Amino acid sequence: MPRLIITNIDYLVTVDPSRRIIRDGALIIQDDRIVAVGKSSEFPTNQSDDVIDGRGKLALPGVFDTHVHNSQQLGRSCGDEAYSGPERLFRRLWPIEAHMDKGDALCAARLAQLEMIRAGTTCFADPGSYFAAETAQAVKESGMRGMIARTVFDMGQTTMGNLPKGFFEPTDEALVRADEMVAEFEGSLDGRLKAWFSIRVPVAMSDDLLRRLGKLAEKRGVGIIGHACENRDETVASHLKYGMGDIARLEKLGLLGPNMLLLHMGWVDAKELHMLQKRDVKISLAPSASMHQAMGNISHGKTPEMLQLGLALSLGSDSAMSSNYLDAIRQAFLIVGGLHEARLDPKVLRPETAVEMLTINGARCMQWDRDLGSLEIGKKADVTLLDIMRPEWQPVHNPIANLVYCAHGGCADTVIVDGKILMRGGKVLTLNEHDLYEEAQDRATSLIRRTGLEQTVASIWPMH
């Protein structure tokens, strides 16, 4: 195969151990690996090379979004203004998933991955659904990198509410199906796809299910991804049922460990913080979901303390039904700006730290940091190119500050995964956008009608 060379890059943000930013930089990619990083003058091109001109661009390691529900894409806005966590989960999100068919799920996953590619994202982590195979098929088509999981619930009634019919299973059956999914998909698609076990919501999972899930993850040598300490409602529900919060319960059951990625994590107490540090648990923050759903994860959360304890923190968009958009770069501003406001300290979280969350820490959270997360010789060729010749970018004095404080995923120009170009010059090459939009609208309209949420999602203004 010819070499892929990206040359004349205005700012090449390596996120390597020295955190170098190279002016007029160049990357050389051979097959699926980076083989050279440096100044453009060091690497002349030849006629057989595929050359991308990086003038007016900023290059980043491929961006990670470590919390994305592919299956919820057709329910965009259906979680709006839900008054509580139970209302959002039990009356909105889960009923929509329960009414979906495989065609809906495949369409939703394609649309979610299209949105991520357009936002410069190369890799995502999905916390689980009943449509892992459809999500995997979309990954095959889109060319993205990702991790999937299968939802496992064995409790139809919880202290928060009752799950939809068909949304939970006997414990043995749930475990068998989750294990089969991991066996089928872990390491597939030339290594672009991981398959982990899911803790969707701990309060809807028995102690027996959680313990056995942990043993299966250990047996398979894979990770566990799950929501925890998401909001006050779930924290109260956990204390009412189990006499402790999510983290203390997971520690008691022997699940906490370095192979675990927990999501939201806004309602953690001081003792639980030390449990997380001791076990090297990884964390994904979702600031837009917290703001949109009034979860309190920024104002009440312990993000600065987690950083001080050395925990690996990454960023996630959650879903089109919670955050309402899938744009990890926007998440970077929200976590930085949100904490500046909440802590009344404009230096409590610096933009450089947020960029680490998007890249090297995202890779660490997904157990991919040996191959991903920085632009270094020998690493996988996952690259995000951002167009900086835009009014929101100019002028540039500090490219990292502009990236976090001024930019958004819509600045993405080119996205490369495993050395293959998924989007070039703003054109997505792997998915048919026009046809996908039409199918998504038709399926979403039918799905909302079947779920009975037409009035719930309608504007309070009359539509004629």
Short mmCIF file of C-alpha atoms in Angstrom, two decimals:
data_model
loop_
_atom_site.label_atom_id
_atom_site.label_comp_id
_atom_site.label_asym_id
_atom_site.label_seq_id
_atom_site.Cartn_x
_atom_site.Cartn_y
_atom_site.Cartn_z
CA MET A 1 0.00 0.00 0.00
CA PRO A 2 1.18 3.58 -0.66
CA ARG A 3 2.15 5.68 2.32
CA LEU A 4 -0.37 8.19 3.66
CA ILE A 5 1.42 11.44 4.47
CA ILE A 6 -0.14 14.40 6.26
CA THR A 7 2.22 17.32 5.77
CA ASN A 8 2.40 21.08 6.43
CA ILE A 9 0.23 20.70 9.56
CA ASP A 10 0.00 24.06 11.34
CA TYR A 11 -0.15 22.45 14.79
CA LEU A 12 0.65 18.77 15.34
CA VAL A 13 -0.52 18.01 18.91
CA THR A 14 1.26 14.75 19.71
CA VAL A 15 0.14 14.16 23.35
CA ASP A 16 3.35 12.13 23.56
CA PRO A 17 5.17 11.82 26.93
CA SER A 18 6.74 15.27 26.36
CA ARG A 19 3.42 16.72 25.18
CA ARG A 20 5.11 18.24 22.11
CA ILE A 21 3.24 20.56 19.76
CA ILE A 22 5.04 20.62 16.41
CA ARG A 23 4.65 23.60 14.08
CA ASP A 24 4.61 22.78 10.36
CA GLY A 25 4.42 19.12 11.32
CA ALA A 26 4.08 15.91 9.37
CA LEU A 27 2.84 12.37 9.98
CA ILE A 28 3.71 9.35 7.86
CA ILE A 29 1.35 6.37 7.99
CA GLN A 30 2.12 2.95 6.56
CA ASP A 31 -0.76 0.49 6.58
CA ASP A 32 -2.35 0.91 10.04
CA ARG A 33 0.64 2.39 11.91
CA ILE A 34 2.40 5.72 12.36
CA VAL A 35 5.95 5.33 11.08
CA ALA A 36 7.23 8.91 11.39
CA VAL A 37 6.39 12.11 13.27
CA GLY A 38 8.23 15.41 12.90
CA LYS A 39 8.74 18.55 10.82
CA SER A 40 7.47 18.61 7.25
CA SER A 41 10.95 19.46 6.00
CA GLU A 42 12.20 16.10 7.28
CA PHE A 43 9.87 14.04 5.09
CA PRO A 44 9.77 14.79 1.36
CA THR A 45 6.88 13.17 -0.50
CA ASN A 46 6.94 11.22 -3.74
CA GLN A 47 4.41 10.50 -6.46
CA SER A 48 3.28 7.18 -5.03
CA ASP A 49 2.28 8.72 -1.69
CA ASP A 50 -1.29 9.69 -0.79
CA VAL A 51 -0.73 13.22 0.52
CA ILE A 52 -3.08 15.27 2.70
CA ASP A 53 -2.19 18.94 2.92
CA GLY A 54 -2.37 19.97 6.57
CA ARG A 55 -2.17 23.72 5.98
CA GLY A 56 -4.74 25.47 8.14
CA LYS A 57 -5.22 22.33 10.21
CA LEU A 58 -4.57 21.08 13.73
CA ALA A 59 -3.83 17.37 14.10
CA LEU A 60 -4.79 15.43 17.21
CA PRO A 61 -4.60 11.78 18.20
CA GLY A 62 -7.95 10.22 17.32
CA VAL A 63 -10.61 11.59 19.69
CA PHE A 64 -12.29 9.26 22.20
CA ASP A 65 -15.93 9.48 23.28
CA THR A 66 -16.11 7.02 26.16
CA HIS A 67 -19.88 7.01 26.74
CA VAL A 68 -22.19 6.66 23.73
CA HIS A 69 -25.52 4.81 23.52
CA ASN A 70 -25.73 3.98 19.81
CA SER A 71 -29.21 2.49 20.15
CA GLN A 72 -30.73 5.70 21.53
CA GLN A 73 -30.00 7.84 18.48
CA LEU A 74 -33.55 7.69 17.07
CA GLY A 75 -34.96 9.01 20.34
CA ARG A 76 -33.15 12.35 20.14
CA SER A 77 -34.76 14.87 22.54
CA CYS A 78 -37.04 12.26 24.12
CA GLY A 79 -35.33 12.73 27.47
CA ASP A 80 -35.85 16.50 27.47
CA GLU A 81 -37.07 18.06 30.71
CA ALA A 82 -37.75 14.78 32.46
CA TYR A 83 -38.28 15.84 36.05
CA SER A 84 -36.30 13.02 37.64
CA GLY A 85 -33.94 10.15 36.90
CA PRO A 86 -36.71 7.56 37.22
CA GLU A 87 -38.95 9.45 34.80
CA ARG A 88 -36.16 9.72 32.25
CA LEU A 89 -35.13 6.06 32.47
CA PHE A 90 -38.39 4.24 33.17
CA ARG A 91 -40.83 6.38 31.15
CA ARG A 92 -38.68 7.67 28.31
CA LEU A 93 -35.35 6.01 27.46
CA TRP A 94 -35.96 2.37 28.26
CA PRO A 95 -39.48 2.19 26.77
CA ILE A 96 -38.06 3.52 23.50
CA GLU A 97 -35.33 0.87 23.49
CA ALA A 98 -37.90 -1.78 24.39
CA HIS A 99 -40.02 -0.88 21.33
CA MET A 100 -37.12 -0.98 18.86
CA ASP A 101 -36.50 -3.72 16.33
CA LYS A 102 -33.20 -4.74 14.76
CA GLY A 103 -33.70 -2.46 11.77
CA ASP A 104 -34.25 0.51 14.07
CA ALA A 105 -31.12 -0.37 16.05
CA LEU A 106 -28.91 -0.68 12.97
CA CYS A 107 -30.17 2.63 11.62
CA ALA A 108 -29.63 4.28 15.02
CA ALA A 109 -26.06 2.98 15.28
CA ARG A 110 -25.20 4.12 11.75
CA LEU A 111 -26.57 7.58 12.52
CA ALA A 112 -24.73 7.78 15.85
CA GLN A 113 -21.44 6.84 14.23
CA LEU A 114 -21.99 9.28 11.39
CA GLU A 115 -22.48 12.04 13.95
CA MET A 116 -19.32 11.01 15.79
CA ILE A 117 -17.20 10.89 12.64
CA ARG A 118 -18.42 14.35 11.71
CA ALA A 119 -17.40 15.51 15.21
CA GLY A 120 -13.86 14.16 14.78
CA THR A 121 -14.36 11.10 17.00
CA THR A 122 -12.49 7.93 16.08
CA CYS A 123 -13.35 5.63 19.01
CA PHE A 124 -16.38 5.18 21.27
CA ALA A 125 -17.44 3.08 24.25
CA ASP A 126 -21.05 1.89 24.34
CA PRO A 127 -22.37 0.94 27.82
CA GLY A 128 -24.82 -1.59 26.46
CA SER A 129 -28.11 -2.35 24.77
CA TYR A 130 -29.91 -5.45 23.52
CA PHE A 131 -28.58 -4.74 20.01
CA ALA A 132 -24.84 -5.40 20.24
CA ALA A 133 -24.76 -7.20 16.89
CA GLU A 134 -26.39 -4.26 15.10
CA THR A 135 -23.95 -1.82 16.70
CA ALA A 136 -21.07 -4.06 15.60
CA GLN A 137 -22.42 -4.13 12.04
CA ALA A 138 -22.48 -0.34 11.99
CA VAL A 139 -18.84 -0.27 13.20
CA LYS A 140 -17.94 -2.62 10.34
CA GLU A 141 -19.54 -0.22 7.86
CA SER A 142 -18.44 3.11 9.34
CA GLY A 143 -14.80 2.11 9.91
CA MET A 144 -14.79 3.50 13.44
CA ARG A 145 -13.14 1.91 16.44
CA GLY A 146 -15.30 1.03 19.42
CA MET A 147 -16.39 -1.09 22.32
CA ILE A 148 -19.82 -2.68 22.69
CA ALA A 149 -21.62 -4.39 25.54
CA ARG A 150 -24.91 -6.20 26.13
CA THR A 151 -27.39 -4.95 28.71
CA VAL A 152 -28.06 -7.39 31.55
CA PHE A 153 -30.92 -6.77 33.98
CA ASP A 154 -32.43 -9.45 36.22
CA MET A 155 -34.72 -7.29 38.38
CA GLY A 156 -38.00 -6.09 36.90
CA GLN A 157 -38.92 -4.09 39.98
CA THR A 158 -36.60 -1.62 41.68
CA THR A 159 -36.89 1.10 44.30
CA MET A 160 -36.88 3.58 41.37
CA GLY A 161 -39.61 1.95 39.29
CA ASN A 162 -40.52 -1.03 37.11
CA LEU A 163 -38.59 -1.93 33.97
CA PRO A 164 -40.44 -2.35 30.65
CA LYS A 165 -41.72 -5.82 29.83
CA GLY A 166 -38.99 -7.82 28.11
CA PHE A 167 -36.24 -5.49 29.38
CA PHE A 168 -34.96 -7.93 31.99
CA GLU A 169 -34.14 -11.64 32.06
CA PRO A 170 -33.48 -14.48 34.49
CA THR A 171 -29.97 -14.18 35.89
CA ASP A 172 -28.57 -17.30 34.21
CA GLU A 173 -30.01 -16.38 30.84
CA ALA A 174 -28.68 -12.81 31.00
CA LEU A 175 -25.18 -14.01 31.81
CA VAL A 176 -25.12 -16.63 29.05
CA ARG A 177 -26.19 -14.13 26.41
CA ALA A 178 -23.71 -11.50 27.57
CA ASP A 179 -20.90 -14.05 27.56
CA GLU A 180 -21.83 -15.24 24.07
CA MET A 181 -21.71 -11.65 22.82
CA VAL A 182 -18.23 -11.09 24.28
CA ALA A 183 -16.96 -14.36 22.82
CA GLU A 184 -18.29 -13.42 19.38
CA PHE A 185 -17.14 -9.82 19.08
CA GLU A 186 -14.10 -9.23 21.31
CA GLY A 187 -11.14 -8.35 19.07
CA SER A 188 -13.15 -8.60 15.85
CA LEU A 189 -13.01 -6.32 12.78
CA ASP A 190 -9.20 -6.56 12.66
CA GLY A 191 -9.03 -5.51 16.29
CA ARG A 192 -11.15 -2.38 15.89
CA LEU A 193 -13.90 -3.75 18.13
CA LYS A 194 -13.82 -4.63 21.81
CA ALA A 195 -16.63 -6.40 23.65
CA TRP A 196 -17.04 -5.88 27.40
CA PHE A 197 -19.59 -6.70 30.07
CA SER A 198 -22.16 -4.08 31.06
CA ILE A 199 -23.44 -2.76 34.36
CA ARG A 200 -26.20 -0.64 32.87
CA VAL A 201 -27.67 0.53 36.19
CA PRO A 202 -26.60 -1.26 39.39
CA VAL A 203 -29.93 -0.89 41.22
CA ALA A 204 -31.60 -3.11 38.59
CA MET A 205 -29.01 -5.86 38.99
CA SER A 206 -28.88 -8.42 41.79
CA ASP A 207 -25.76 -9.10 43.84
CA ASP A 208 -25.58 -12.56 42.28
CA LEU A 209 -25.65 -11.12 38.75
CA LEU A 210 -22.94 -8.58 39.54
CA ARG A 211 -20.61 -11.10 41.21
CA ARG A 212 -20.90 -13.57 38.36
CA LEU A 213 -20.46 -10.79 35.81
CA GLY A 214 -17.17 -9.90 37.44
CA LYS A 215 -15.99 -13.51 37.26
CA LEU A 216 -16.88 -13.71 33.57
CA ALA A 217 -14.94 -10.52 32.82
CA GLU A 218 -11.93 -11.97 34.61
CA LYS A 219 -12.26 -15.25 32.73
CA ARG A 220 -12.51 -13.52 29.35
CA GLY A 221 -9.82 -10.94 30.15
CA VAL A 222 -12.08 -8.03 29.22
CA GLY A 223 -13.40 -4.92 30.92
CA ILE A 224 -16.64 -3.92 32.60
CA ILE A 225 -18.41 -0.67 31.71
CA GLY A 226 -21.27 0.73 33.71
CA HIS A 227 -23.22 3.69 35.03
CA ALA A 228 -22.68 4.51 38.68
CA CYS A 229 -23.45 7.39 41.05
CA GLU A 230 -25.30 8.99 38.15
CA ASN A 231 -27.72 11.22 40.05
CA ARG A 232 -29.29 11.70 43.43
CA ASP A 233 -32.27 9.47 42.62
CA GLU A 234 -30.11 6.42 41.90
CA THR A 235 -27.87 7.11 44.89
CA VAL A 236 -30.88 7.26 47.20
CA ALA A 237 -32.32 4.10 45.60
CA SER A 238 -29.06 2.24 46.21
CA HIS A 239 -28.96 3.29 49.86
CA LEU A 240 -32.61 2.33 50.36
CA LYS A 241 -32.13 -1.13 48.84
CA TYR A 242 -28.55 -2.01 49.83
CA GLY A 243 -27.64 0.40 52.61
CA MET A 244 -24.74 1.86 50.63
CA GLY A 245 -23.89 3.71 47.42
CA ASP A 246 -22.93 2.15 44.09
CA ILE A 247 -19.17 2.26 44.62
CA ALA A 248 -19.24 0.79 48.12
CA ARG A 249 -21.53 -1.97 46.83
CA LEU A 250 -19.30 -2.79 43.86
CA GLU A 251 -16.29 -2.88 46.19
CA LYS A 252 -18.12 -5.19 48.61
CA LEU A 253 -18.94 -7.53 45.72
CA GLY A 254 -15.32 -7.57 44.54
CA LEU A 255 -15.90 -5.87 41.18
CA LEU A 256 -13.83 -2.69 41.45
CA GLY A 257 -10.59 -2.92 39.52
CA PRO A 258 -8.43 -1.42 36.75
CA ASN A 259 -10.54 -3.12 34.08
CA MET A 260 -13.65 -1.13 35.08
CA LEU A 261 -14.88 2.04 33.37
CA LEU A 262 -17.62 3.83 35.33
CA LEU A 263 -19.80 6.57 33.87
CA HIS A 264 -21.10 9.88 35.27
CA MET A 265 -19.80 9.36 38.82
CA GLY A 266 -21.13 12.65 40.18
CA TRP A 267 -22.42 11.37 43.54
CA VAL A 268 -19.35 9.79 45.12
CA ASP A 269 -18.48 10.28 48.78
CA ALA A 270 -14.98 10.63 50.27
CA LYS A 271 -14.64 6.98 51.26
CA GLU A 272 -15.65 5.86 47.78
CA LEU A 273 -13.05 8.18 46.23
CA HIS A 274 -10.32 6.27 48.00
CA MET A 275 -11.82 2.96 46.92
CA LEU A 276 -11.62 4.17 43.32
CA GLN A 277 -8.01 5.25 43.75
CA LYS A 278 -6.98 2.00 45.43
CA ARG A 279 -8.52 -0.08 42.64
CA ASP A 280 -7.40 2.19 39.75
CA VAL A 281 -10.96 2.43 38.42
CA LYS A 282 -11.38 4.44 35.21
CA ILE A 283 -14.03 7.16 34.85
CA SER A 284 -15.96 8.82 32.03
CA LEU A 285 -17.56 12.21 32.70
CA ALA A 286 -20.61 13.40 30.73
CA PRO A 287 -20.98 17.13 31.46
CA SER A 288 -23.58 17.89 28.77
CA ALA A 289 -25.87 15.09 30.02
CA SER A 290 -25.55 16.39 33.57
CA MET A 291 -26.39 19.94 32.51
CA HIS A 292 -29.26 18.87 30.28
CA GLN A 293 -30.77 16.46 32.81
CA ALA A 294 -30.00 18.50 35.96
CA MET A 295 -27.98 15.64 37.48
CA GLY A 296 -25.68 17.86 39.55
CA ASN A 297 -22.56 15.97 38.50
CA ILE A 298 -20.53 19.13 37.99
CA SER A 299 -21.73 21.21 40.93
CA HIS A 300 -21.89 18.22 43.30
CA GLY A 301 -19.16 16.07 41.74
CA LYS A 302 -15.57 15.46 42.75
CA THR A 303 -13.74 15.84 39.42
CA PRO A 304 -10.82 17.98 40.75
CA GLU A 305 -10.37 15.59 43.66
CA MET A 306 -10.36 12.61 41.28
CA LEU A 307 -7.63 14.27 39.24
CA GLN A 308 -5.59 14.98 42.35
CA LEU A 309 -5.85 11.30 43.29
CA GLY A 310 -4.43 10.34 39.89
CA LEU A 311 -7.56 8.68 38.51
CA ALA A 312 -7.87 8.36 34.73
CA LEU A 313 -10.72 10.60 33.57
CA SER A 314 -12.18 10.71 30.06
CA LEU A 315 -15.17 12.38 28.42
CA GLY A 316 -18.45 11.02 27.03
CA SER A 317 -21.45 12.44 25.20
CA ASP A 318 -23.92 9.84 26.59
CA SER A 319 -26.69 9.80 23.98
CA ALA A 320 -29.11 11.69 21.78
CA MET A 321 -31.71 11.13 24.51
CA SER A 322 -29.58 12.46 27.38
CA SER A 323 -26.98 14.91 26.12
CA ASN A 324 -28.80 15.28 22.80
CA TYR A 325 -25.58 15.40 20.76
CA LEU A 326 -22.44 13.32 20.27
CA ASP A 327 -19.54 15.76 20.25
CA ALA A 328 -16.64 15.00 22.57
CA ILE A 329 -14.86 18.27 21.80
CA ARG A 330 -17.84 20.23 23.11
CA GLN A 331 -17.68 18.09 26.24
CA ALA A 332 -14.15 19.37 26.82
CA PHE A 333 -15.35 22.96 27.11
CA LEU A 334 -18.29 22.01 29.31
CA ILE A 335 -16.22 20.14 31.88
CA VAL A 336 -13.61 22.91 32.03
CA GLY A 337 -16.07 25.80 32.01
CA GLY A 338 -18.51 24.02 34.31
CA LEU A 339 -15.84 23.41 36.93
CA HIS A 340 -14.54 26.97 36.67
CA GLU A 341 -18.06 28.13 37.53
CA ALA A 342 -18.80 25.50 40.19
CA ARG A 343 -15.49 25.94 42.03
CA LEU A 344 -15.09 29.68 41.36
CA ASP A 345 -11.56 28.93 40.17
CA PRO A 346 -10.48 29.52 36.53
CA LYS A 347 -7.46 27.25 36.99
CA VAL A 348 -9.15 24.28 38.67
CA LEU A 349 -9.06 22.42 35.34
CA ARG A 350 -6.80 23.52 32.51
CA PRO A 351 -7.53 23.00 28.80
CA GLU A 352 -4.45 20.77 28.46
CA THR A 353 -5.99 18.36 30.96
CA ALA A 354 -9.22 18.29 28.95
CA VAL A 355 -7.29 17.41 25.78
CA GLU A 356 -5.66 14.53 27.67
CA MET A 357 -9.18 13.36 28.59
CA LEU A 358 -10.10 13.35 24.89
CA THR A 359 -7.00 11.41 23.83
CA ILE A 360 -4.49 9.53 25.98
CA ASN A 361 -6.82 9.19 28.97
CA GLY A 362 -9.65 8.04 26.72
CA ALA A 363 -7.31 5.33 25.45
CA ARG A 364 -6.31 4.41 28.99
CA CYS A 365 -9.94 4.17 30.07
CA MET A 366 -10.60 1.72 27.24
CA GLN A 367 -7.39 -0.27 27.82
CA TRP A 368 -6.03 0.85 24.47
CA ASP A 369 -3.25 3.23 25.52
CA ARG A 370 -0.44 0.95 24.29
CA ASP A 371 -1.70 1.45 20.74
CA LEU A 372 -3.74 4.65 20.81
CA GLY A 373 -4.12 8.06 22.43
CA SER A 374 -0.98 9.80 21.14
CA LEU A 375 0.76 10.43 17.83
CA GLU A 376 3.95 8.41 18.20
CA ILE A 377 5.95 6.07 16.02
CA GLY A 378 4.57 2.55 16.27
CA LYS A 379 1.12 3.49 17.46
CA LYS A 380 -2.06 2.85 15.50
CA ALA A 381 -2.85 5.49 12.89
CA ASP A 382 -5.97 7.05 14.39
CA VAL A 383 -5.88 10.78 13.63
CA THR A 384 -8.30 13.71 13.84
CA LEU A 385 -7.63 16.79 11.69
CA LEU A 386 -9.45 19.99 12.63
CA ASP A 387 -9.92 22.95 10.29
CA ILE A 388 -8.64 26.06 12.08
CA MET A 389 -9.26 28.45 9.18
CA ARG A 390 -12.58 29.36 10.69
CA PRO A 391 -13.72 32.53 12.49
CA GLU A 392 -14.12 30.79 15.87
CA TRP A 393 -10.47 29.67 15.70
CA GLN A 394 -8.76 32.85 14.55
CA PRO A 395 -6.43 34.29 15.64
CA VAL A 396 -4.43 31.47 17.27
CA HIS A 397 -2.06 32.30 20.11
CA ASN A 398 -2.50 29.09 22.10
CA PRO A 399 -3.91 26.23 19.97
CA ILE A 400 -4.85 24.13 23.01
CA ALA A 401 -6.85 26.99 24.53
CA ASN A 402 -8.64 27.57 21.22
CA LEU A 403 -9.36 23.85 20.86
CA VAL A 404 -11.11 23.68 24.23
CA TYR A 405 -12.57 27.18 24.67
CA CYS A 406 -13.49 28.03 21.06
CA ALA A 407 -13.85 24.91 18.94
CA HIS A 408 -16.45 22.18 18.46
CA GLY A 409 -16.66 18.90 16.62
CA GLY A 410 -18.02 20.63 13.54
CA CYS A 411 -14.46 21.84 12.92
CA ALA A 412 -13.42 18.29 12.03
CA ASP A 413 -12.04 18.07 8.50
CA THR A 414 -10.48 14.60 8.24
CA VAL A 415 -10.84 11.45 10.34
CA ILE A 416 -8.49 8.46 10.03
CA VAL A 417 -8.84 5.10 11.81
CA ASP A 418 -6.33 2.26 11.39
CA GLY A 419 -4.73 4.23 8.57
CA LYS A 420 -8.01 4.34 6.61
CA ILE A 421 -9.69 7.65 5.82
CA LEU A 422 -13.30 7.80 7.07
CA MET A 423 -13.82 11.49 6.34
CA ARG A 424 -11.72 13.69 4.07
CA GLY A 425 -12.18 17.39 3.52
CA GLY A 426 -15.46 17.26 5.44
CA LYS A 427 -16.94 14.46 3.30
CA VAL A 428 -17.76 11.16 5.03
CA LEU A 429 -16.59 8.31 2.80
CA THR A 430 -17.97 5.26 4.60
CA LEU A 431 -21.68 5.98 5.15
CA ASN A 432 -24.44 7.29 2.87
CA GLU A 433 -25.57 10.44 4.66
CA HIS A 434 -28.55 11.40 2.53
CA ASP A 435 -30.25 8.00 2.55
CA LEU A 436 -29.49 7.54 6.24
CA TYR A 437 -31.19 10.79 7.21
CA GLU A 438 -34.37 9.83 5.37
CA GLU A 439 -34.47 6.34 6.88
CA ALA A 440 -33.76 7.67 10.37
CA GLN A 441 -36.61 10.17 10.25
CA ASP A 442 -39.09 7.55 9.04
CA ARG A 443 -38.02 5.01 11.65
CA ALA A 444 -37.90 7.55 14.47
CA THR A 445 -41.39 8.84 13.72
CA SER A 446 -42.78 5.30 13.77
CA LEU A 447 -40.85 4.41 16.93
CA ILE A 448 -42.09 7.41 18.92
CA ARG A 449 -45.64 6.64 17.81
CA ARG A 450 -45.32 3.02 18.99
CA THR A 451 -43.88 4.17 22.31
CA GLY A 452 -46.67 6.69 22.84
CA LEU A 453 -44.41 9.67 23.43
CA GLU A 454 -45.64 11.98 20.66
CA GLN A 455 -47.05 14.58 23.05
CA THR A 456 -44.13 14.26 25.45
CA VAL A 457 -41.62 15.32 22.80
CA ALA A 458 -43.78 17.94 21.08
CA SER A 459 -43.03 21.65 21.39
CA ILE A 460 -45.26 23.70 23.67
CA TRP A 461 -45.67 26.05 20.71
CA PRO A 462 -48.40 25.04 18.22
CA MET A 463 -47.25 23.52 14.93
CA HIS A 464 -49.50 24.04 11.93
#
